[in-house]
mmCIF file of C-alpha atoms in Angstrom:
data_model
loop_
_atom_site.group_PDB
_atom_site.id
_atom_site.type_symbol
_atom_site.label_atom_id
_atom_site.label_comp_id
_atom_site.label_asym_id
_atom_site.label_seq_id
_atom_site.Cartn_x
_atom_site.Cartn_y
_atom_site.Cartn_z
ATOM 1 C CA GLY A 233 83.876 88.016 133.476
ATOM 2 C CA GLU A 234 80.784 87.097 131.603
ATOM 3 C CA SER A 235 77.588 86.757 133.527
ATOM 4 C CA VAL A 236 74.899 84.201 134.079
ATOM 5 C CA GLY A 237 71.428 85.682 134.215
ATOM 6 C CA LEU A 238 67.788 84.792 134.670
ATOM 7 C CA HIS A 239 64.780 85.722 132.578
ATOM 8 C CA LEU A 240 62.298 86.302 135.438
ATOM 9 C CA PRO A 241 62.930 87.442 139.002
ATOM 10 C CA THR A 242 59.668 85.914 140.365
ATOM 11 C CA LEU A 243 57.665 82.891 139.279
ATOM 12 C CA SER A 244 54.296 82.030 140.818
ATOM 13 C CA VAL A 245 52.783 78.579 140.232
ATOM 14 C CA GLN A 246 49.906 76.553 141.619
ATOM 15 C CA GLU A 247 50.692 73.718 143.974
ATOM 16 C CA GLY A 248 50.816 70.499 141.995
ATOM 17 C CA ASP A 249 51.724 72.188 138.733
ATOM 18 C CA ASN A 250 55.087 71.900 137.046
ATOM 19 C CA SER A 251 57.548 74.798 137.308
ATOM 20 C CA ILE A 252 60.114 75.853 134.770
ATOM 21 C CA ILE A 253 62.861 78.245 135.766
ATOM 22 C CA ASN A 254 65.064 79.614 133.006
ATOM 23 C CA CYS A 255 68.628 80.826 132.878
ATOM 24 C CA ALA A 256 70.679 82.362 130.093
ATOM 25 C CA TYR A 257 74.448 82.288 130.126
ATOM 26 C CA SER A 258 76.831 84.161 127.886
ATOM 27 C CA ASN A 259 80.161 82.381 128.319
ATOM 28 C CA SER A 260 80.399 79.702 125.644
ATOM 29 C CA ALA A 261 83.431 78.251 127.442
ATOM 30 C CA SER A 262 81.349 77.247 130.463
ATOM 31 C CA ASP A 263 81.466 73.500 130.913
ATOM 32 C CA TYR A 264 79.595 72.862 134.124
ATOM 33 C CA PHE A 265 76.266 74.176 135.361
ATOM 34 C CA ILE A 266 74.488 73.833 138.662
ATOM 35 C CA TRP A 267 71.122 74.722 140.096
ATOM 36 C CA TYR A 268 70.898 75.740 143.738
ATOM 37 C CA LYS A 269 67.904 76.279 145.978
ATOM 38 C CA GLN A 270 68.089 78.857 148.747
ATOM 39 C CA GLU A 271 65.503 79.087 151.464
ATOM 40 C CA SER A 272 65.177 82.192 153.560
ATOM 41 C CA GLY A 273 68.020 82.566 156.045
ATOM 42 C CA LYS A 274 69.935 79.553 154.766
ATOM 43 C CA GLY A 275 72.844 78.856 152.477
ATOM 44 C CA PRO A 276 72.339 77.615 148.913
ATOM 45 C CA GLN A 277 71.551 73.927 148.626
ATOM 46 C CA PHE A 278 72.604 71.833 145.646
ATOM 47 C CA ILE A 279 69.740 70.557 143.485
ATOM 48 C CA ILE A 280 71.217 69.182 140.297
ATOM 49 C CA ASP A 281 74.134 69.711 137.958
ATOM 50 C CA ILE A 282 74.920 69.077 134.323
ATOM 51 C CA ARG A 283 78.074 69.056 132.287
ATOM 52 C CA SER A 284 78.384 70.622 128.860
ATOM 53 C CA ASN A 285 78.601 67.240 127.136
ATOM 54 C CA MET A 286 75.001 66.520 128.174
ATOM 55 C CA ASP A 287 71.647 67.976 127.117
ATOM 56 C CA LYS A 288 69.461 66.677 129.902
ATOM 57 C CA ARG A 289 69.766 65.259 133.349
ATOM 58 C CA GLN A 290 67.051 64.060 135.674
ATOM 59 C CA GLY A 291 66.860 63.866 139.406
ATOM 60 C CA GLN A 292 64.086 63.321 141.856
ATOM 61 C CA ARG A 293 61.219 65.552 140.602
ATOM 62 C CA VAL A 294 63.746 67.824 138.889
ATOM 63 C CA THR A 295 65.139 67.930 135.384
ATOM 64 C CA VAL A 296 67.818 70.215 134.016
ATOM 65 C CA LEU A 297 67.977 70.963 130.302
ATOM 66 C CA LEU A 298 70.964 72.508 128.606
ATOM 67 C CA ASN A 299 70.815 74.084 125.156
ATOM 68 C CA LYS A 300 74.334 75.058 124.208
ATOM 69 C CA THR A 301 73.282 76.461 120.852
ATOM 70 C CA VAL A 302 71.359 79.301 122.460
ATOM 71 C CA LYS A 303 73.234 79.202 125.783
ATOM 72 C CA HIS A 304 70.142 78.408 127.788
ATOM 73 C CA LEU A 305 69.653 76.371 130.926
ATOM 74 C CA SER A 306 66.373 75.441 132.553
ATOM 75 C CA LEU A 307 65.216 73.732 135.713
ATOM 76 C CA GLN A 308 61.951 71.849 135.652
ATOM 77 C CA ILE A 309 60.292 70.923 138.927
ATOM 78 C CA ALA A 310 57.477 68.408 138.675
ATOM 79 C CA ALA A 311 54.373 68.588 140.861
ATOM 80 C CA THR A 312 55.529 71.553 142.887
ATOM 81 C CA GLN A 313 55.000 71.444 146.628
ATOM 82 C CA PRO A 314 54.922 74.202 149.249
ATOM 83 C CA GLY A 315 58.433 73.186 150.281
ATOM 84 C CA ASP A 316 59.670 74.159 146.835
ATOM 85 C CA SER A 317 59.142 77.833 147.628
ATOM 86 C CA ALA A 318 62.597 79.377 147.566
ATOM 87 C CA VAL A 319 65.007 81.361 145.443
ATOM 88 C CA TYR A 320 66.634 79.296 142.724
ATOM 89 C CA PHE A 321 70.041 80.153 141.305
ATOM 90 C CA CYS A 322 71.788 78.836 138.272
ATOM 91 C CA ALA A 323 75.572 78.872 138.344
ATOM 92 C CA GLU A 324 78.313 78.111 135.871
ATOM 93 C CA ASN A 325 81.939 77.125 135.964
ATOM 94 C CA ASN A 326 84.331 77.556 133.080
ATOM 95 C CA SER A 327 87.645 76.758 134.681
ATOM 96 C CA GLY A 328 88.093 73.485 132.805
ATOM 97 C CA GLY A 329 88.243 71.395 135.932
ATOM 98 C CA GLY A 330 89.847 73.910 138.205
ATOM 99 C CA ALA A 331 88.264 75.056 141.434
ATOM 100 C CA ASP A 332 88.058 78.789 140.905
ATOM 101 C CA GLY A 333 84.509 79.078 142.047
ATOM 102 C CA LEU A 334 81.155 79.541 140.385
ATOM 103 C CA THR A 335 79.482 82.473 138.638
ATOM 104 C CA PHE A 336 75.916 82.803 139.875
ATOM 105 C CA GLY A 337 72.843 84.278 138.295
ATOM 106 C CA LYS A 338 70.757 86.732 140.279
ATOM 107 C CA GLY A 339 68.086 84.214 141.247
ATOM 108 C CA THR A 340 64.403 83.503 140.621
ATOM 109 C CA HIS A 341 61.956 83.551 143.507
ATOM 110 C CA LEU A 342 59.557 80.625 143.130
ATOM 111 C CA ILE A 343 56.242 81.136 144.907
ATOM 112 C CA ILE A 344 53.835 78.219 145.298
ATOM 113 C CA GLN A 345 50.171 79.198 145.407
ATOM 114 C CA PRO A 346 47.858 76.873 147.376
ATOM 115 C CA ILE B 173 79.021 65.196 160.478
ATOM 116 C CA ALA B 174 78.590 68.964 160.743
ATOM 117 C CA GLY B 175 79.527 69.829 157.158
ATOM 118 C CA ILE B 176 80.485 73.487 157.032
ATOM 119 C CA THR B 177 80.279 75.767 160.022
ATOM 120 C CA GLN B 178 80.637 79.524 159.996
ATOM 121 C CA ALA B 179 81.137 81.945 162.861
ATOM 122 C CA PRO B 180 79.824 84.295 163.905
ATOM 123 C CA THR B 181 76.213 83.924 162.773
ATOM 124 C CA SER B 182 75.871 87.679 162.649
ATOM 125 C CA GLN B 183 77.937 90.698 163.585
ATOM 126 C CA ILE B 184 77.601 94.453 163.736
ATOM 127 C CA LEU B 185 80.960 96.077 163.149
ATOM 128 C CA ALA B 186 82.124 99.674 163.289
ATOM 129 C CA ALA B 187 83.751 101.006 160.139
ATOM 130 C CA GLY B 188 87.521 100.829 160.270
ATOM 131 C CA ARG B 189 87.595 97.780 162.520
ATOM 132 C CA ARG B 190 89.262 94.503 161.629
ATOM 133 C CA MET B 191 87.147 91.369 161.472
ATOM 134 C CA THR B 192 87.776 87.712 160.692
ATOM 135 C CA LEU B 193 84.959 85.456 159.583
ATOM 136 C CA ARG B 194 85.623 81.838 160.373
ATOM 137 C CA CYS B 195 84.835 78.820 158.237
ATOM 138 C CA THR B 196 85.514 75.185 159.040
ATOM 139 C CA GLN B 197 84.586 72.043 157.128
ATOM 140 C CA ASP B 198 84.893 68.441 158.241
ATOM 141 C CA MET B 199 84.405 66.769 154.864
ATOM 142 C CA ARG B 200 88.114 66.871 153.922
ATOM 143 C CA HIS B 201 87.248 68.818 150.774
ATOM 144 C CA ASN B 202 90.312 70.209 149.073
ATOM 145 C CA ALA B 203 88.669 73.322 147.625
ATOM 146 C CA MET B 204 87.055 76.147 149.617
ATOM 147 C CA TYR B 205 85.428 79.428 148.671
ATOM 148 C CA TRP B 206 84.083 82.665 150.065
ATOM 149 C CA TYR B 207 81.085 84.405 148.504
ATOM 150 C CA ARG B 208 79.130 87.489 149.418
ATOM 151 C CA GLN B 209 75.432 87.781 148.732
ATOM 152 C CA ASP B 210 73.743 91.106 148.215
ATOM 153 C CA LEU B 211 70.144 91.798 147.192
ATOM 154 C CA GLY B 212 69.819 92.006 143.436
ATOM 155 C CA LEU B 213 73.381 90.849 142.830
ATOM 156 C CA GLY B 214 73.268 87.180 143.720
ATOM 157 C CA LEU B 215 76.373 85.475 145.077
ATOM 158 C CA ARG B 216 79.757 86.799 144.059
ATOM 159 C CA LEU B 217 83.048 85.029 144.605
ATOM 160 C CA ILE B 218 85.539 86.846 146.854
ATOM 161 C CA HIS B 219 88.419 84.386 147.194
ATOM 162 C CA TYR B 220 88.976 80.700 146.713
ATOM 163 C CA SER B 221 91.509 78.020 147.581
ATOM 164 C CA ASN B 222 92.104 74.892 145.527
ATOM 165 C CA THR B 223 94.130 73.213 148.252
ATOM 166 C CA ALA B 224 95.821 73.976 151.542
ATOM 167 C CA GLY B 225 98.583 76.529 151.076
ATOM 168 C CA THR B 226 97.131 78.138 147.943
ATOM 169 C CA THR B 227 94.586 80.911 147.447
ATOM 170 C CA GLY B 228 93.214 82.882 144.536
ATOM 171 C CA LYS B 229 91.172 86.012 143.881
ATOM 172 C CA GLY B 230 87.584 85.880 142.781
ATOM 173 C CA GLU B 231 85.323 88.520 141.282
ATOM 174 C CA VAL B 232 85.307 90.941 144.248
ATOM 175 C CA PRO B 233 88.521 90.454 146.288
ATOM 176 C CA ASP B 234 89.296 94.071 147.228
ATOM 177 C CA GLY B 235 89.223 94.731 150.962
ATOM 178 C CA TYR B 236 89.391 91.035 151.838
ATOM 179 C CA SER B 237 92.163 88.561 152.511
ATOM 180 C CA VAL B 238 92.196 84.826 153.125
ATOM 181 C CA SER B 239 94.576 82.138 154.274
ATOM 182 C CA ARG B 240 94.515 78.368 154.016
ATOM 183 C CA ALA B 241 96.920 76.934 156.543
ATOM 184 C CA ASN B 242 95.193 73.543 156.587
ATOM 185 C CA THR B 243 92.478 71.605 154.769
ATOM 186 C CA ASP B 244 89.661 72.342 157.193
ATOM 187 C CA ASP B 245 89.843 76.088 157.836
ATOM 188 C CA PHE B 246 89.473 79.035 155.494
ATOM 189 C CA PRO B 247 89.155 82.350 157.392
ATOM 190 C CA LEU B 248 88.171 85.567 155.647
ATOM 191 C CA THR B 249 89.594 88.825 157.023
ATOM 192 C CA LEU B 250 88.389 92.370 156.529
ATOM 193 C CA ALA B 251 91.400 94.484 157.449
ATOM 194 C CA SER B 252 89.478 97.762 157.767
ATOM 195 C CA ALA B 253 85.747 97.324 157.322
ATOM 196 C CA VAL B 254 83.689 99.757 155.228
ATOM 197 C CA PRO B 255 79.880 100.066 154.989
ATOM 198 C CA SER B 256 79.880 98.622 151.457
ATOM 199 C CA GLN B 257 81.042 95.340 152.974
ATOM 200 C CA THR B 258 77.674 94.962 154.672
ATOM 201 C CA SER B 259 76.456 91.661 153.257
ATOM 202 C CA VAL B 260 75.775 88.023 153.947
ATOM 203 C CA TYR B 261 78.928 85.961 153.606
ATOM 204 C CA PHE B 262 78.855 82.313 152.607
ATOM 205 C CA CYS B 263 81.678 79.846 152.818
ATOM 206 C CA ALA B 264 81.597 76.782 150.574
ATOM 207 C CA SER B 265 83.719 73.735 149.900
ATOM 208 C CA SER B 266 83.974 71.069 147.238
ATOM 209 C CA VAL B 267 85.957 68.060 146.211
ATOM 210 C CA LEU B 268 88.262 68.849 143.334
ATOM 211 C CA GLY B 269 89.235 65.944 141.152
ATOM 212 C CA ARG B 270 91.562 65.934 138.177
ATOM 213 C CA ASP B 271 89.568 67.271 135.245
ATOM 214 C CA SER B 272 86.428 67.136 137.323
ATOM 215 C CA ILE B 273 84.438 69.624 139.267
ATOM 216 C CA TYR B 274 82.037 68.633 141.971
ATOM 217 C CA GLU B 275 79.190 70.343 143.702
ATOM 218 C CA GLN B 276 79.884 73.006 146.264
ATOM 219 C CA TYR B 277 78.457 72.674 149.755
ATOM 220 C CA PHE B 278 77.562 75.924 151.465
ATOM 221 C CA GLY B 279 77.670 76.964 155.084
ATOM 222 C CA PRO B 280 74.769 78.742 156.836
ATOM 223 C CA GLY B 281 76.244 82.207 156.282
ATOM 224 C CA THR B 282 77.411 85.165 158.378
ATOM 225 C CA ARG B 283 75.340 88.333 158.293
ATOM 226 C CA LEU B 284 77.702 91.295 158.639
ATOM 227 C CA THR B 285 76.619 94.886 159.114
ATOM 228 C CA VAL B 286 79.254 97.615 158.966
ATOM 229 C CA THR B 287 78.125 100.900 160.491
#
């Protein structure tokens, strides 16, 4: 299958600054995208999702942007905190509503500098 | 509510041995999944189940089997373990609605080492 990937494996930001994590996907049939946060030794934790009929979705301190023209997905985290340090994965689903699992990117390690 | 539980937490297994990783969810989700996570490769789908009684193959199904006898349990079996199956295994579940996909909830993982 086609893959979901990430531009940068590690991102270092100052505490209080905004973070932007990017993701490129190649399957134009993908219709659902999710961002997960994974802390060391734990399972992935849902952050936010977006469907292909949307360009932007906001949550608490997080925003996901979807650009279908260039097949690009980004996660913006406002006013980053030490607790935001983790690996962030984007994932896609292109099963048209079916539950055949997600295709994950390789992850970006977000490091918060004090 | 416990969510998703996995057992064991970790295991060291001799090559050639049979092993079943257990996964139980109490959220009455109809869909369940098994992923493996390896450094540099992210999470990859092994098998999935849309509903009790049905299963399907994911991206990396070889060497693994699953069953879904009821809604809550989704065990993953390695019939004859090999070192390349050393990984962290995550079970997940989600609600599946008609024409809708919902977020997947992940368990804490099982760290398996095959020697």
